[in-house]
Amino acid sequence: MSTDTQTAPRPTWLGLPPLAVGLLVVVLASAYAWLFLHAESQVVVLVLLAVAALAAVVGGRTGADRVLATAMSQHSRAMNGAIVAGLLAVIALFATDHFPLLMLTTVLLYMTAALGLNIQFGYAGMVNFAGAAFFGIGAYTAAVMTTQTGLPPLLILILGGVMAALIGFVLVIPVVRTRGHYAAVVTIAFSVLFKTFLEVNDILGGPQGLMVDSMKILGWDFNASPVLFGVEMSFYLNYALLGAALAVLAFVFTRRLERSWVGLTLDAVRLDDTASACFGIGITRAKVLAFTLGNVMVGMAGALYGMMISFIAPTSFTFSDSLLLVAIVLLGGMGSPWGTALAAFIVIVLPEKLQIIQEYRFLLFSVLVIAMLLFRPDGLLPRTVRAYIPGWRAKP
Amino acid sequence: MTRPTTDAVLEIDALSKTFGGVTALDAFTMSVRRGDIVGLLGPNGSGKTTSFNAVTGIFPPSGGTVRFDGADITGLSPQKVYAAGIARTFQRSRLCLPLSIFDNIMIGNHGRLTKGLWFNLMRRRAFRREFEQGYEDARALVRTFSTALADRLFEPVGALPMIERRRIEICRALISRPRLLLLDEPSAGMTHDETTQLMDDILDVRGRIEGLSIIIIEHEMGVIERITDQCVVLNYGRKICEGPYAHIAADPEVQRAYLGAE
């Protein structure tokens, strides 16, 4: 939102002030997510999709989106708190169900990874078609380290990110030296190489893959079902909570990065590297920074994903999966963290729920991405002009 | 005619640039005195922009030296040339159109911003102070060009008309408080009235900033006559004349090369 909110009357929707509208949207969105994850019958799924489309259109026509945006900038603390509470509520409602929790955690981890790609692609303009490879590096790091070393798994989670960043340095020289399509081709080559390397490498299990030991924090084993109030919960509850923590952390990180001089520098490098250089911006430094930060996030998400599914194989980290991650960034809107969150939910949950499209998911997402690029190139939730401090207003 | 070079801020000596077999700049020598506005003239392809690019490190010169404030800056990277105190604008506007006015101006302020990741992400209070300082500086600078524009700093540049974009580009170059400003055809694509306004702005800025020197590439003779203290005329990469406007306008070789006289 621009600064003219300081003089304009505060926007309302149906007579409700921005904060009330914002909280209402969070409650409705949480309820919707719960219903959607819960839905079994195809008819219900289709009805829910129609409801979402209708809500988006009506919300746009009646100005609810602008009031919501005001709430997000003027009441950022309350809104962020409400969103986290909504997420925890949805997790709590599924506390005993394996499958919805697995799906939800997958969404959160893909969202974390896509936020990493968003830093590379959306901000610094470096397309990375090897997202799944870096995700896989995190997962394989977790596999080797949880089974071969006595390191605490929480540390291994971080090391998964570090390892992805280190291997990323191998790629960074050709990626930084080339531009545009050439850099993209380098990452495609790496993505294909990575899978082949895993398949022929017996130490890493070859095509059969590897077992991954569970996440444990201070004796709390994530693969054991927690018993709360005498009820046995799904063990995925552990992973959902940690996945939520990781996704929130990644989100806050991305947000703060964007709302800083570093984010500005990355944007400048993406939009015009010649002009950037003339104003003292180190192009290589900025690109290496973005690539590394992004890979750390992708690798950490991959490590936790590996621990959660407890068995990984090369086929889990193919070029198609990399495309899926890029599709999430494009669908949500380049540089838009909220868009990434929404798109991750759509891309992961939709094919699981709508069995008709399961076979054709890659086809469908390809068509969707092309349609987005043609008709709505800024994505589902387009990025807005940078507001360094949410709710900040100039002193008159 | 020789001028004293003791107070020269920029001294270009025998600067050359060849692209393959093409000599874009041939042993070009000029100097700029502190506080002067120097016009750089010449027909299209005569090497004006090439000289800017060679000075600012967009590409390394093939020969010759560039001295700025007594220090040799020949062949330094664009980043180092900027750090030395030279800022520029571009012939084809090179603003980041999706970013706000404020963002674009802050890109020019890069040298004075704190770039550490820890500072930017974790020390948000200190960041906020730096942001507010940046906002005050940017606002004060834009205000010297247009008060209306100063109230719209968080609007995307892409929505602005050409003259406002040029002003923002000049603000982006000025926010770093350079001692030498290179303006590459700032009036390109503007109407006569807009050009007059912009030149008023440039004269005004020169008056406000003590010791700022400017080199301006410009085609319109009226503009050159009005705002420059000295002029340098290039043709086919070589300097053919220099001096005050009256002198170069009367020079027969300039008239042949540039003004199109038979």
PDB file of N, CA and C in Angstrom, chain A residues 197-244:
ATOM      1  N   PHE A 197      23.751 -39.268 -10.685  1.00  0.00           N
ATOM      2  CA  PHE A 197      24.805 -39.508  -9.705  1.00  0.00           C
ATOM      3  C   PHE A 197      24.289 -40.396  -8.572  1.00  0.00           C
ATOM      4  N   LEU A 198      23.081 -40.126  -8.095  1.00  0.00           N
ATOM      5  CA  LEU A 198      22.519 -40.925  -7.006  1.00  0.00           C
ATOM      6  C   LEU A 198      22.277 -42.362  -7.451  1.00  0.00           C
ATOM      7  N   GLU A 199      21.802 -42.515  -8.678  1.00  0.00           N
ATOM      8  CA  GLU A 199      21.436 -43.845  -9.162  1.00  0.00           C
ATOM      9  C   GLU A 199      22.643 -44.765  -9.326  1.00  0.00           C
ATOM     10  N   VAL A 200      23.806 -44.186  -9.660  1.00  0.00           N
ATOM     11  CA  VAL A 200      24.975 -45.029  -9.871  1.00  0.00           C
ATOM     12  C   VAL A 200      25.854 -45.121  -8.631  1.00  0.00           C
ATOM     13  N   ASN A 201      25.485 -44.391  -7.590  1.00  0.00           N
ATOM     14  CA  ASN A 201      26.334 -44.329  -6.407  1.00  0.00           C
ATOM     15  C   ASN A 201      25.854 -45.327  -5.351  1.00  0.00           C
ATOM     16  N   ASP A 202      26.633 -46.430  -5.175  1.00  0.00           N
ATOM     17  CA  ASP A 202      26.183 -47.481  -4.258  1.00  0.00           C
ATOM     18  C   ASP A 202      26.225 -47.043  -2.801  1.00  0.00           C
ATOM     19  N   ILE A 203      27.179 -46.178  -2.466  1.00  0.00           N
ATOM     20  CA  ILE A 203      27.269 -45.729  -1.071  1.00  0.00           C
ATOM     21  C   ILE A 203      25.984 -45.015  -0.661  1.00  0.00           C
ATOM     22  N   LEU A 204      25.391 -44.289  -1.600  1.00  0.00           N
ATOM     23  CA  LEU A 204      24.148 -43.583  -1.301  1.00  0.00           C
ATOM     24  C   LEU A 204      22.924 -44.430  -1.667  1.00  0.00           C
ATOM     25  N   GLY A 205      23.105 -45.750  -1.746  1.00  0.00           N
ATOM     26  CA  GLY A 205      21.952 -46.626  -1.921  1.00  0.00           C
ATOM     27  C   GLY A 205      21.542 -46.888  -3.356  1.00  0.00           C
ATOM     28  N   GLY A 206      22.199 -46.216  -4.320  1.00  0.00           N
ATOM     29  CA  GLY A 206      21.828 -46.445  -5.714  1.00  0.00           C
ATOM     30  C   GLY A 206      20.362 -46.164  -5.954  1.00  0.00           C
ATOM     31  N   PRO A 207      19.773 -46.866  -6.945  1.00  0.00           N
ATOM     32  CA  PRO A 207      18.366 -46.613  -7.256  1.00  0.00           C
ATOM     33  C   PRO A 207      17.409 -47.000  -6.126  1.00  0.00           C
ATOM     34  N   GLN A 208      17.876 -47.896  -5.208  1.00  0.00           N
ATOM     35  CA  GLN A 208      16.974 -48.316  -4.122  1.00  0.00           C
ATOM     36  C   GLN A 208      16.785 -47.239  -3.066  1.00  0.00           C
ATOM     37  N   GLY A 209      17.759 -46.337  -2.957  1.00  0.00           N
ATOM     38  CA  GLY A 209      17.622 -45.259  -1.991  1.00  0.00           C
ATOM     39  C   GLY A 209      18.106 -45.623  -0.607  1.00  0.00           C
ATOM     40  N   LEU A 210      17.780 -44.779   0.351  1.00  0.00           N
ATOM     41  CA  LEU A 210      18.283 -44.908   1.718  1.00  0.00           C
ATOM     42  C   LEU A 210      17.165 -44.739   2.741  1.00  0.00           C
ATOM     43  N   MET A 211      17.393 -45.375   3.906  1.00  0.00           N
ATOM     44  CA  MET A 211      16.513 -45.131   5.046  1.00  0.00           C
ATOM     45  C   MET A 211      16.961 -43.828   5.715  1.00  0.00           C
ATOM     46  N   VAL A 212      15.995 -43.123   6.264  1.00  0.00           N
ATOM     47  CA  VAL A 212      16.319 -41.931   7.037  1.00  0.00           C
ATOM     48  C   VAL A 212      15.779 -42.141   8.439  1.00  0.00           C
ATOM     49  N   ASP A 213      16.616 -41.862   9.430  1.00  0.00           N
ATOM     50  CA  ASP A 213      16.137 -42.000  10.798  1.00  0.00           C
ATOM     51  C   ASP A 213      15.271 -40.797  11.153  1.00  0.00           C
ATOM     52  N   SER A 214      14.499 -40.939  12.226  1.00  0.00           N
ATOM     53  CA  SER A 214      13.515 -39.912  12.557  1.00  0.00           C
ATOM     54  C   SER A 214      14.162 -38.692  13.194  1.00  0.00           C
ATOM     55  N   MET A 215      13.384 -37.630  13.233  1.00  0.00           N
ATOM     56  CA  MET A 215      13.774 -36.433  13.972  1.00  0.00           C
ATOM     57  C   MET A 215      13.609 -36.729  15.457  1.00  0.00           C
ATOM     58  N   LYS A 216      14.607 -36.327  16.228  1.00  0.00           N
ATOM     59  CA  LYS A 216      14.495 -36.457  17.694  1.00  0.00           C
ATOM     60  C   LYS A 216      14.990 -35.162  18.304  1.00  0.00           C
ATOM     61  N   ILE A 217      14.220 -34.638  19.259  1.00  0.00           N
ATOM     62  CA  ILE A 217      14.683 -33.455  19.977  1.00  0.00           C
ATOM     63  C   ILE A 217      14.664 -33.771  21.464  1.00  0.00           C
ATOM     64  N   LEU A 218      15.843 -33.845  22.091  1.00  0.00           N
ATOM     65  CA  LEU A 218      15.961 -34.113  23.536  1.00  0.00           C
ATOM     66  C   LEU A 218      15.132 -35.326  23.958  1.00  0.00           C
ATOM     67  N   GLY A 219      15.311 -36.422  23.233  1.00  0.00           N
ATOM     68  CA  GLY A 219      14.616 -37.645  23.613  1.00  0.00           C
ATOM     69  C   GLY A 219      13.175 -37.741  23.124  1.00  0.00           C
ATOM     70  N   TRP A 220      12.693 -36.666  22.487  1.00  0.00           N
ATOM     71  CA  TRP A 220      11.328 -36.693  21.943  1.00  0.00           C
ATOM     72  C   TRP A 220      11.427 -37.231  20.523  1.00  0.00           C
ATOM     73  N   ASP A 221      11.040 -38.509  20.340  1.00  0.00           N
ATOM     74  CA  ASP A 221      11.157 -39.150  19.031  1.00  0.00           C
ATOM     75  C   ASP A 221       9.939 -38.798  18.178  1.00  0.00           C
ATOM     76  N   PHE A 222      10.207 -38.225  17.023  1.00  0.00           N
ATOM     77  CA  PHE A 222       9.104 -37.747  16.183  1.00  0.00           C
ATOM     78  C   PHE A 222       8.333 -38.893  15.527  1.00  0.00           C
ATOM     79  N   ASN A 223       8.946 -40.095  15.460  1.00  0.00           N
ATOM     80  CA  ASN A 223       8.216 -41.199  14.840  1.00  0.00           C
ATOM     81  C   ASN A 223       7.349 -41.967  15.835  1.00  0.00           C
ATOM     82  N   ALA A 224       7.380 -41.544  17.105  1.00  0.00           N
ATOM     83  CA  ALA A 224       6.489 -42.162  18.097  1.00  0.00           C
ATOM     84  C   ALA A 224       5.227 -41.311  18.197  1.00  0.00           C
ATOM     85  N   SER A 225       4.093 -41.976  18.307  1.00  0.00           N
ATOM     86  CA  SER A 225       2.842 -41.228  18.371  1.00  0.00           C
ATOM     87  C   SER A 225       2.701 -40.599  19.756  1.00  0.00           C
ATOM     88  N   PRO A 226       2.563 -39.272  19.803  1.00  0.00           N
ATOM     89  CA  PRO A 226       2.407 -38.639  21.115  1.00  0.00           C
ATOM     90  C   PRO A 226       1.014 -38.914  21.677  1.00  0.00           C
ATOM     91  N   VAL A 227       0.948 -39.083  22.979  1.00  0.00           N
ATOM     92  CA  VAL A 227      -0.357 -39.286  23.630  1.00  0.00           C
ATOM     93  C   VAL A 227      -0.679 -38.028  24.427  1.00  0.00           C
ATOM     94  N   LEU A 228      -1.753 -37.375  24.020  1.00  0.00           N
ATOM     95  CA  LEU A 228      -2.165 -36.155  24.706  1.00  0.00           C
ATOM     96  C   LEU A 228      -3.577 -36.358  25.240  1.00  0.00           C
ATOM     97  N   PHE A 229      -3.780 -36.012  26.509  1.00  0.00           N
ATOM     98  CA  PHE A 229      -5.101 -36.152  27.144  1.00  0.00           C
ATOM     99  C   PHE A 229      -5.653 -37.565  26.950  1.00  0.00           C
ATOM    100  N   GLY A 230      -4.751 -38.559  27.006  1.00  0.00           N
ATOM    101  CA  GLY A 230      -5.197 -39.938  26.895  1.00  0.00           C
ATOM    102  C   GLY A 230      -5.560 -40.381  25.490  1.00  0.00           C
ATOM    103  N   VAL A 231      -5.367 -39.471  24.495  1.00  0.00           N
ATOM    104  CA  VAL A 231      -5.688 -39.848  23.124  1.00  0.00           C
ATOM    105  C   VAL A 231      -4.383 -40.002  22.343  1.00  0.00           C
ATOM    106  N   GLU A 232      -4.277 -41.079  21.564  1.00  0.00           N
ATOM    107  CA  GLU A 232      -3.073 -41.258  20.771  1.00  0.00           C
ATOM    108  C   GLU A 232      -3.166 -40.420  19.497  1.00  0.00           C
ATOM    109  N   MET A 233      -2.177 -39.530  19.327  1.00  0.00           N
ATOM    110  CA  MET A 233      -2.170 -38.644  18.158  1.00  0.00           C
ATOM    111  C   MET A 233      -1.388 -39.303  17.024  1.00  0.00           C
ATOM    112  N   SER A 234      -1.532 -38.744  15.836  1.00  0.00           N
ATOM    113  CA  SER A 234      -0.705 -39.213  14.724  1.00  0.00           C
ATOM    114  C   SER A 234       0.721 -38.741  14.948  1.00  0.00           C
ATOM    115  N   PHE A 235       1.715 -39.608  14.590  1.00  0.00           N
ATOM    116  CA  PHE A 235       3.100 -39.152  14.746  1.00  0.00           C
ATOM    117  C   PHE A 235       3.426 -38.010  13.792  1.00  0.00           C
ATOM    118  N   TYR A 236       2.613 -37.855  12.733  1.00  0.00           N
ATOM    119  CA  TYR A 236       2.835 -36.738  11.807  1.00  0.00           C
ATOM    120  C   TYR A 236       2.591 -35.395  12.476  1.00  0.00           C
ATOM    121  N   LEU A 237       1.882 -35.418  13.632  1.00  0.00           N
ATOM    122  CA  LEU A 237       1.646 -34.176  14.366  1.00  0.00           C
ATOM    123  C   LEU A 237       2.983 -33.510  14.708  1.00  0.00           C
ATOM    124  N   ASN A 238       3.969 -34.328  15.124  1.00  0.00           N
ATOM    125  CA  ASN A 238       5.300 -33.805  15.439  1.00  0.00           C
ATOM    126  C   ASN A 238       5.893 -33.072  14.248  1.00  0.00           C
ATOM    127  N   TYR A 239       5.822 -33.775  13.101  1.00  0.00           N
ATOM    128  CA  TYR A 239       6.426 -33.190  11.913  1.00  0.00           C
ATOM    129  C   TYR A 239       5.659 -31.957  11.433  1.00  0.00           C
ATOM    130  N   ALA A 240       4.351 -31.992  11.588  1.00  0.00           N
ATOM    131  CA  ALA A 240       3.544 -30.842  11.169  1.00  0.00           C
ATOM    132  C   ALA A 240       3.930 -29.608  11.972  1.00  0.00           C
ATOM    133  N   LEU A 241       4.128 -29.812  13.304  1.00  0.00           N
ATOM    134  CA  LEU A 241       4.477 -28.665  14.154  1.00  0.00           C
ATOM    135  C   LEU A 241       5.859 -28.134  13.811  1.00  0.00           C
ATOM    136  N   LEU A 242       6.819 -29.054  13.626  1.00  0.00           N
ATOM    137  CA  LEU A 242       8.170 -28.593  13.282  1.00  0.00           C
ATOM    138  C   LEU A 242       8.189 -27.993  11.872  1.00  0.00           C
ATOM    139  N   GLY A 243       7.424 -28.617  10.968  1.00  0.00           N
ATOM    140  CA  GLY A 243       7.313 -28.083   9.605  1.00  0.00           C
ATOM    141  C   GLY A 243       6.722 -26.680   9.621  1.00  0.00           C
ATOM    142  N   ALA A 244       5.706 -26.483  10.474  1.00  0.00           N
ATOM    143  CA  ALA A 244       5.102 -25.159  10.590  1.00  0.00           C
ATOM    144  C   ALA A 244       6.126 -24.156  11.111  1.00  0.00           C
TER     145      ALA A 244
END
